[in-house]
Short mmCIF file of C-alpha atoms and ligand atoms in Angstrom, two decimals:
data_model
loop_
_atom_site.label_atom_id
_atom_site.label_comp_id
_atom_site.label_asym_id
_atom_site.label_seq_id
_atom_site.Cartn_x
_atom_site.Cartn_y
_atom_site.Cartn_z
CA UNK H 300 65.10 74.18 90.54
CA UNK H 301 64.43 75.06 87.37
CA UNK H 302 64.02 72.03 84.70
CA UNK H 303 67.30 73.08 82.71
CA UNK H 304 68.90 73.20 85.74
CA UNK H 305 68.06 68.89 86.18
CA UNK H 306 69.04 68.09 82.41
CA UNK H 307 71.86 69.89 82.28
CA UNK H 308 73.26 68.01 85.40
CA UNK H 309 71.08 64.90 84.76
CA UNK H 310 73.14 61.47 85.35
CA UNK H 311 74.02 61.41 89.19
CA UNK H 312 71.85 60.94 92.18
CA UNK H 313 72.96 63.70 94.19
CA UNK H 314 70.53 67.12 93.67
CA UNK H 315 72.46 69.42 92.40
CA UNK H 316 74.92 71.72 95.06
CA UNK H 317 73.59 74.54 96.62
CA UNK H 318 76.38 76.18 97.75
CA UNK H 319 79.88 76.04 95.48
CA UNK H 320 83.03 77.11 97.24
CA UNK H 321 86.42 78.01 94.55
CA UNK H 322 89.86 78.50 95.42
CA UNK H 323 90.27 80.64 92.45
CA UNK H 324 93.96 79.64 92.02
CA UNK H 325 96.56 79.81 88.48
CA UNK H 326 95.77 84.02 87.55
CA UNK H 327 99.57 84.18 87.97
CA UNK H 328 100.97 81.28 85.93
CA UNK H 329 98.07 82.03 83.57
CA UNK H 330 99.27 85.47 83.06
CA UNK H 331 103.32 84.60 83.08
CA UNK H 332 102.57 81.60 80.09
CA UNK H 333 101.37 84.54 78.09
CA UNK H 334 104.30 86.46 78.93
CA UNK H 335 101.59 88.99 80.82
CA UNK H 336 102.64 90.36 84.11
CA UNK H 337 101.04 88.44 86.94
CA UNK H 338 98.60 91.13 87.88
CA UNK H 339 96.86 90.86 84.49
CA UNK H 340 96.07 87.21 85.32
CA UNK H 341 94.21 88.95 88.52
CA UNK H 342 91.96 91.25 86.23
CA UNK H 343 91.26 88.60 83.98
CA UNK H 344 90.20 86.11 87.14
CA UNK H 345 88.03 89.24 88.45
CA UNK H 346 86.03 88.45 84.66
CA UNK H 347 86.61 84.82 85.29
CA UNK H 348 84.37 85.85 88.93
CA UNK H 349 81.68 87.92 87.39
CA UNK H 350 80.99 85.47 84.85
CA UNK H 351 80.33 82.31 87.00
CA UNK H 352 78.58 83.93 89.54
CA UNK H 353 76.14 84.77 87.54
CA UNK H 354 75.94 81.45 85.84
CA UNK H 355 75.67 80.06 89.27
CA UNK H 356 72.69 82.14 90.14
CA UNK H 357 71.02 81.45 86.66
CA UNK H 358 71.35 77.79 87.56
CA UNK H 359 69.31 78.30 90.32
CA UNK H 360 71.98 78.25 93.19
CA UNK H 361 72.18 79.50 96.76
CA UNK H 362 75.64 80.32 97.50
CA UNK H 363 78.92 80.59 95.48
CA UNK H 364 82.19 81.60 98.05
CA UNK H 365 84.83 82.23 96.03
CA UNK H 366 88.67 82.29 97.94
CA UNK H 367 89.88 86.20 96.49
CA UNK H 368 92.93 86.88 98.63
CA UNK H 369 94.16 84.90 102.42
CA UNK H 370 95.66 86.18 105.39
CA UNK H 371 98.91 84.96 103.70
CA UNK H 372 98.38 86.76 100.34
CA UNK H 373 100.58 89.53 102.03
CA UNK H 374 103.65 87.88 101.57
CA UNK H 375 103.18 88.99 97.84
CA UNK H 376 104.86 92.05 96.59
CA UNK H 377 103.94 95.53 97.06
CA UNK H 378 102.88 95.98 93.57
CA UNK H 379 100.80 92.49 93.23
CA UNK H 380 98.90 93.14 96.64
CA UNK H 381 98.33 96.84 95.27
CA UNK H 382 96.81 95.58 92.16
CA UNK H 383 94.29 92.86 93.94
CA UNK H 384 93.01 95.82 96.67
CA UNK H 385 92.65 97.92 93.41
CA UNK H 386 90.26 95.10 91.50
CA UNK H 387 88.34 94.54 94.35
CA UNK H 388 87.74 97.86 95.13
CA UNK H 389 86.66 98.31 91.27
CA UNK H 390 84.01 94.80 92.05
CA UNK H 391 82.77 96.53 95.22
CA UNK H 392 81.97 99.87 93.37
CA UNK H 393 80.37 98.09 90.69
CA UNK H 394 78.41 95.76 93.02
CA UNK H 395 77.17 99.20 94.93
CA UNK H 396 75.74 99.85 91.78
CA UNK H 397 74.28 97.00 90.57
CA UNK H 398 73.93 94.54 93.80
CA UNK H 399 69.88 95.43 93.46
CA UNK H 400 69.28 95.10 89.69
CA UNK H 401 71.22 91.64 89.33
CA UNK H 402 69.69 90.34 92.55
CA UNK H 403 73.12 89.21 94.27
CA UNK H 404 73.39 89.70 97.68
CA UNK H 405 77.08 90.18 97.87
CA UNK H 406 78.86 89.16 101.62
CA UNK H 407 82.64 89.85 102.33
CA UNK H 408 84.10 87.28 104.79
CA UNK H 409 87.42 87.61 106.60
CA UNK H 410 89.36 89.94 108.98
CA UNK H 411 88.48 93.10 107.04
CA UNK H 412 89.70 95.28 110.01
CA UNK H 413 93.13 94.92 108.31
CA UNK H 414 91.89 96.38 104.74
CA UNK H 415 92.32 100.00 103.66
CA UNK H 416 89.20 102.29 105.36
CA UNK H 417 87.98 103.16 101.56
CA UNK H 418 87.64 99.32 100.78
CA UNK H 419 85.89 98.79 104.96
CA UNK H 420 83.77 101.69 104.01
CA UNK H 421 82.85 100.30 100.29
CA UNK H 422 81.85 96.93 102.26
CA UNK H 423 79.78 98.85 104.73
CA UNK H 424 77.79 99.86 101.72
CA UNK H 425 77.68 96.28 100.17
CA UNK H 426 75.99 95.02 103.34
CA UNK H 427 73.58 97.65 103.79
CA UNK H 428 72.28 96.71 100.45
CA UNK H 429 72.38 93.22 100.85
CA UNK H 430 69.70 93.64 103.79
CA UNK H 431 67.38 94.74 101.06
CA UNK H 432 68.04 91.67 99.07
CA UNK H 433 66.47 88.81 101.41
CA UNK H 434 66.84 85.42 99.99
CA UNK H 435 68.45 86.33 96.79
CA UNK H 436 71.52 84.07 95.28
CA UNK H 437 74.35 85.43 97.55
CA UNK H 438 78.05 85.42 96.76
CA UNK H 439 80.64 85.15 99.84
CA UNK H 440 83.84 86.58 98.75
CA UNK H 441 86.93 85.55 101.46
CA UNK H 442 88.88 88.60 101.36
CA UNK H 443 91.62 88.82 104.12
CA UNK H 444 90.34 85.27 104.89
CA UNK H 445 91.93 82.30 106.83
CA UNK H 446 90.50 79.52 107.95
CA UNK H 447 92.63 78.87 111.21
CA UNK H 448 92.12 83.08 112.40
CA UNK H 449 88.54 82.66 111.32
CA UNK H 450 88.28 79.87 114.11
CA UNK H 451 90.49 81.99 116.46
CA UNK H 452 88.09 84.81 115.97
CA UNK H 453 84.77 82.83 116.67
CA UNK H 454 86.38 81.64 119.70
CA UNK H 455 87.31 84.84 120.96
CA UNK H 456 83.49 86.04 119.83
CA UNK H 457 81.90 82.84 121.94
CA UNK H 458 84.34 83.65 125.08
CA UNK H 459 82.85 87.48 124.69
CA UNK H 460 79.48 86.87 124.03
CA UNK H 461 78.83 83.77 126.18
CA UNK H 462 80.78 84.19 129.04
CA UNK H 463 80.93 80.75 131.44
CA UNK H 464 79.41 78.45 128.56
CA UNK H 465 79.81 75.52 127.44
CA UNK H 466 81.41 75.03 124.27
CA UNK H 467 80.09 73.86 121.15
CA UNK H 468 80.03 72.78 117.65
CA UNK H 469 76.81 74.61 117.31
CA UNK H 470 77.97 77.51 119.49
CA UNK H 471 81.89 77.83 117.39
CA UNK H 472 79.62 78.07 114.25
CA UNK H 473 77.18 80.54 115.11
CA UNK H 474 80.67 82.78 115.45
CA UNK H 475 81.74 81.93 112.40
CA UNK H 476 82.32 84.73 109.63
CA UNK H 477 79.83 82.16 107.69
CA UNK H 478 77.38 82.04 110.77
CA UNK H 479 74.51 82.59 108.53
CA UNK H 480 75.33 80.09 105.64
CA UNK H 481 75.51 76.40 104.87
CA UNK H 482 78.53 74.63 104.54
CA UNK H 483 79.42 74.47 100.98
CA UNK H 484 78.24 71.01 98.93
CA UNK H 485 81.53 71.11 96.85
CA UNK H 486 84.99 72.80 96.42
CA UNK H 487 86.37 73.36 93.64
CA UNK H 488 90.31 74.63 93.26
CA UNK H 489 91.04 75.61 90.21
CA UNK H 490 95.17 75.90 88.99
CA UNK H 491 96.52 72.26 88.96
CA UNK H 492 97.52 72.21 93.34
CA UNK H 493 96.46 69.56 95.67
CA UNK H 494 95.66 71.83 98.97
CA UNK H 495 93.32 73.54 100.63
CA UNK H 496 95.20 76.64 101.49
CA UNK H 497 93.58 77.46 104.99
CA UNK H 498 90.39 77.77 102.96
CA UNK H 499 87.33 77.31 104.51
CA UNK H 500 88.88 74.26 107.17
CA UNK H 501 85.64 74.32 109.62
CA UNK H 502 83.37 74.51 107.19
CA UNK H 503 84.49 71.24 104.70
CA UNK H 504 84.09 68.67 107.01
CA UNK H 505 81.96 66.99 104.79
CA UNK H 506 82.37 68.80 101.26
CA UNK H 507 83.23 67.41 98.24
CA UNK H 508 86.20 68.22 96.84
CA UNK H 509 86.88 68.46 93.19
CA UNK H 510 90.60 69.59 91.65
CA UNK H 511 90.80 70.88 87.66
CA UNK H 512 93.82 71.96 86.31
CA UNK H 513 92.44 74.82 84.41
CA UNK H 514 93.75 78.13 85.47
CA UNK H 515 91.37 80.62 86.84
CA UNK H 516 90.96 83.19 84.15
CA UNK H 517 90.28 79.57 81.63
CA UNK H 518 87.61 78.50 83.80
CA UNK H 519 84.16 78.60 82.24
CA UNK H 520 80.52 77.66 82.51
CA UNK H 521 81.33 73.89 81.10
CA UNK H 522 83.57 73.51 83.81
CA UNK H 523 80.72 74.63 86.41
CA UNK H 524 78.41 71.60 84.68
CA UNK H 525 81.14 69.15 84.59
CA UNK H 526 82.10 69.88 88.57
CA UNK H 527 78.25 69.35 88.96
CA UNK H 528 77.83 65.98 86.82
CA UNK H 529 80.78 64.75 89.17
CA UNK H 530 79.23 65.79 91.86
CA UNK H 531 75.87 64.58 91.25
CA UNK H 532 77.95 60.96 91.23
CA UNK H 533 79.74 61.45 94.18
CA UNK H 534 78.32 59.20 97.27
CA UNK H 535 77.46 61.23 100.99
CA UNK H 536 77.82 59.15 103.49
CA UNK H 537 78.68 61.46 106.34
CA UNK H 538 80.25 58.80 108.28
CA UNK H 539 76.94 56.40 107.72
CA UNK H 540 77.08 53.53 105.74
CA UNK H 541 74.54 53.22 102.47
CA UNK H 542 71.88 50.85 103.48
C1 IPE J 228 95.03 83.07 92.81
O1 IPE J 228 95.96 83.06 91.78
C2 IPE J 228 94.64 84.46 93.23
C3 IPE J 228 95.23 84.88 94.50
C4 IPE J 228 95.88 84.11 95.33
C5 IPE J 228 95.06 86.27 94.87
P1 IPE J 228 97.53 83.11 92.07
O2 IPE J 228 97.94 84.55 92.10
O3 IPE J 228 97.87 82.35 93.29
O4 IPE J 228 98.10 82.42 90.79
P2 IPE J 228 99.28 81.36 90.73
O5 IPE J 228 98.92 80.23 91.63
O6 IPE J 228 100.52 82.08 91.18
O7 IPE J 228 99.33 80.96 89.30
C1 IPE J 229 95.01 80.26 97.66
O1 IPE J 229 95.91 80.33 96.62
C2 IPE J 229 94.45 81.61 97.97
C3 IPE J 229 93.55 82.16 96.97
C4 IPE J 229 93.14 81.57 95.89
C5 IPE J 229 93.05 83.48 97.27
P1 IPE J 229 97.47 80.52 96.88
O2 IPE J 229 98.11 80.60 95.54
O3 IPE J 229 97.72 81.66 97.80
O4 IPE J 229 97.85 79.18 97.64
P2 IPE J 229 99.23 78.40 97.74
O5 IPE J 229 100.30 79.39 98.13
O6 IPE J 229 99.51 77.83 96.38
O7 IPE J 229 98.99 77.32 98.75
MG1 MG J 230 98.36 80.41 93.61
#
């Protein structure tokens, strides 16, 4: 960890995290206070993204999973839905480009079967970069993403791959669109609600959770270091008690 990293969260006793999760949540209300159509709330979140990922990685970081659109984001309208697929497919062409330079290894998790085949075939490329990119500061993005199908899907995976088995916690997580990375330390969610929005629901068994009201596009790079000074105060007991 680099030593800016330690004073700028000094205080707590926790390390810092190593893996942030974000319900990105308020791009709409952000956009309708400014009398903005809801969909420029969305480009201006897609910034909001860019900006603390790469804070996260500068602060030395594993993982930041960031909540972009759930398997219930459909119910939107035509025209909002239209204008998330278009930003993302704008991030995934710019992360083609510069995935190697930056050194972010870029996943996608969720049921992308159900996305457009130019966005399946733009995350194709994302991942065969990524393999070049061993050990680099990797951002999950949960696109298409529910927690509850993500389960149903790992169990359907364990049933296929490991016919007769027993199962268990170790064998549902190996299934897991997330298989290959560590529960997150904390959630945020940004936008003022009290929920977890069939984010993540395996994998926060024993997060900490952390609720600002700042809309998404407001969020900034104070707000990272004051969700990791809270953190770094926060007591993990995982069901132990503190001798
Ligand atoms: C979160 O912002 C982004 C997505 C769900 C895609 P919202 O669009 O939910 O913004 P609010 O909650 O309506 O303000
Ligand atoms: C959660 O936000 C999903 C994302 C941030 C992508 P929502 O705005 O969809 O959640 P609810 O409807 O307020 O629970
Ligand atoms: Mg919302």
């Amino acid at each position: 960890m680099a030593t800016d990293t330690i004073d700028r969260a000094a205080g707590g006793s926790q390390p810092i995290p190593r893996h942030i999760a974000i319900i990105m949540d308020g791009n709409g209300r952000w956009a309708q206070q400014k009398g903005m159509p809801r969909t420029a709330g969305h480009a201006v979140g897609a910034e909001t993204f860019r900006r603390i990922a790469t804070y996260c990685k500068d602060l030395g970081m594993d993982h930041l999973t960031v909540y972009a659109f759930s398997t219930e984001n459909w119910k939107r309208s035509r025209d909002e839905v239209g204008a998330i697929m278009g930003l993302l497919k704008k991030y995934l062409l710019e992360s083609i480009e510069k995935m190697e330079r930056d050194r972010i290894r870029l996943k996608i998790l969720g049921d992308t079967s159900a996305l457009s085949p130019e966005l399946q075939e733009l995350i194709r490329k994302t991942e065969i970069i990524a393999e070049r990119l061993p050990g680099c500061f990797q951002a999950n993005v949960c696109l298409n993403y529910g927690g509850r199908d993500e389960i149903v899907r790992a169990a359907e995976r364990f049933r296929r791959e490991h016919p007769g088995e027993p199962i268990t916690e170790e064998g549902i997580a190996s299934c897991l669109d997330t298989a290959d990375i560590p529960d997150p330390d904390l959630i945020i969610r940004t936008g003022g609600e009290y929920r977890i929005s069939n984010f993540l629901l395996w994998q926060c068994a024993y997060a900490e959770l952390l609720f600002t009201d700042v809309l998404w596009p407001d969020f900034s790079e104070k707000d990272i270091d004051d969700a990791i000074d809270a953190f770094r105060h926060r007591d993990r007991r995982y069901g132990g008690v503190k001798v």
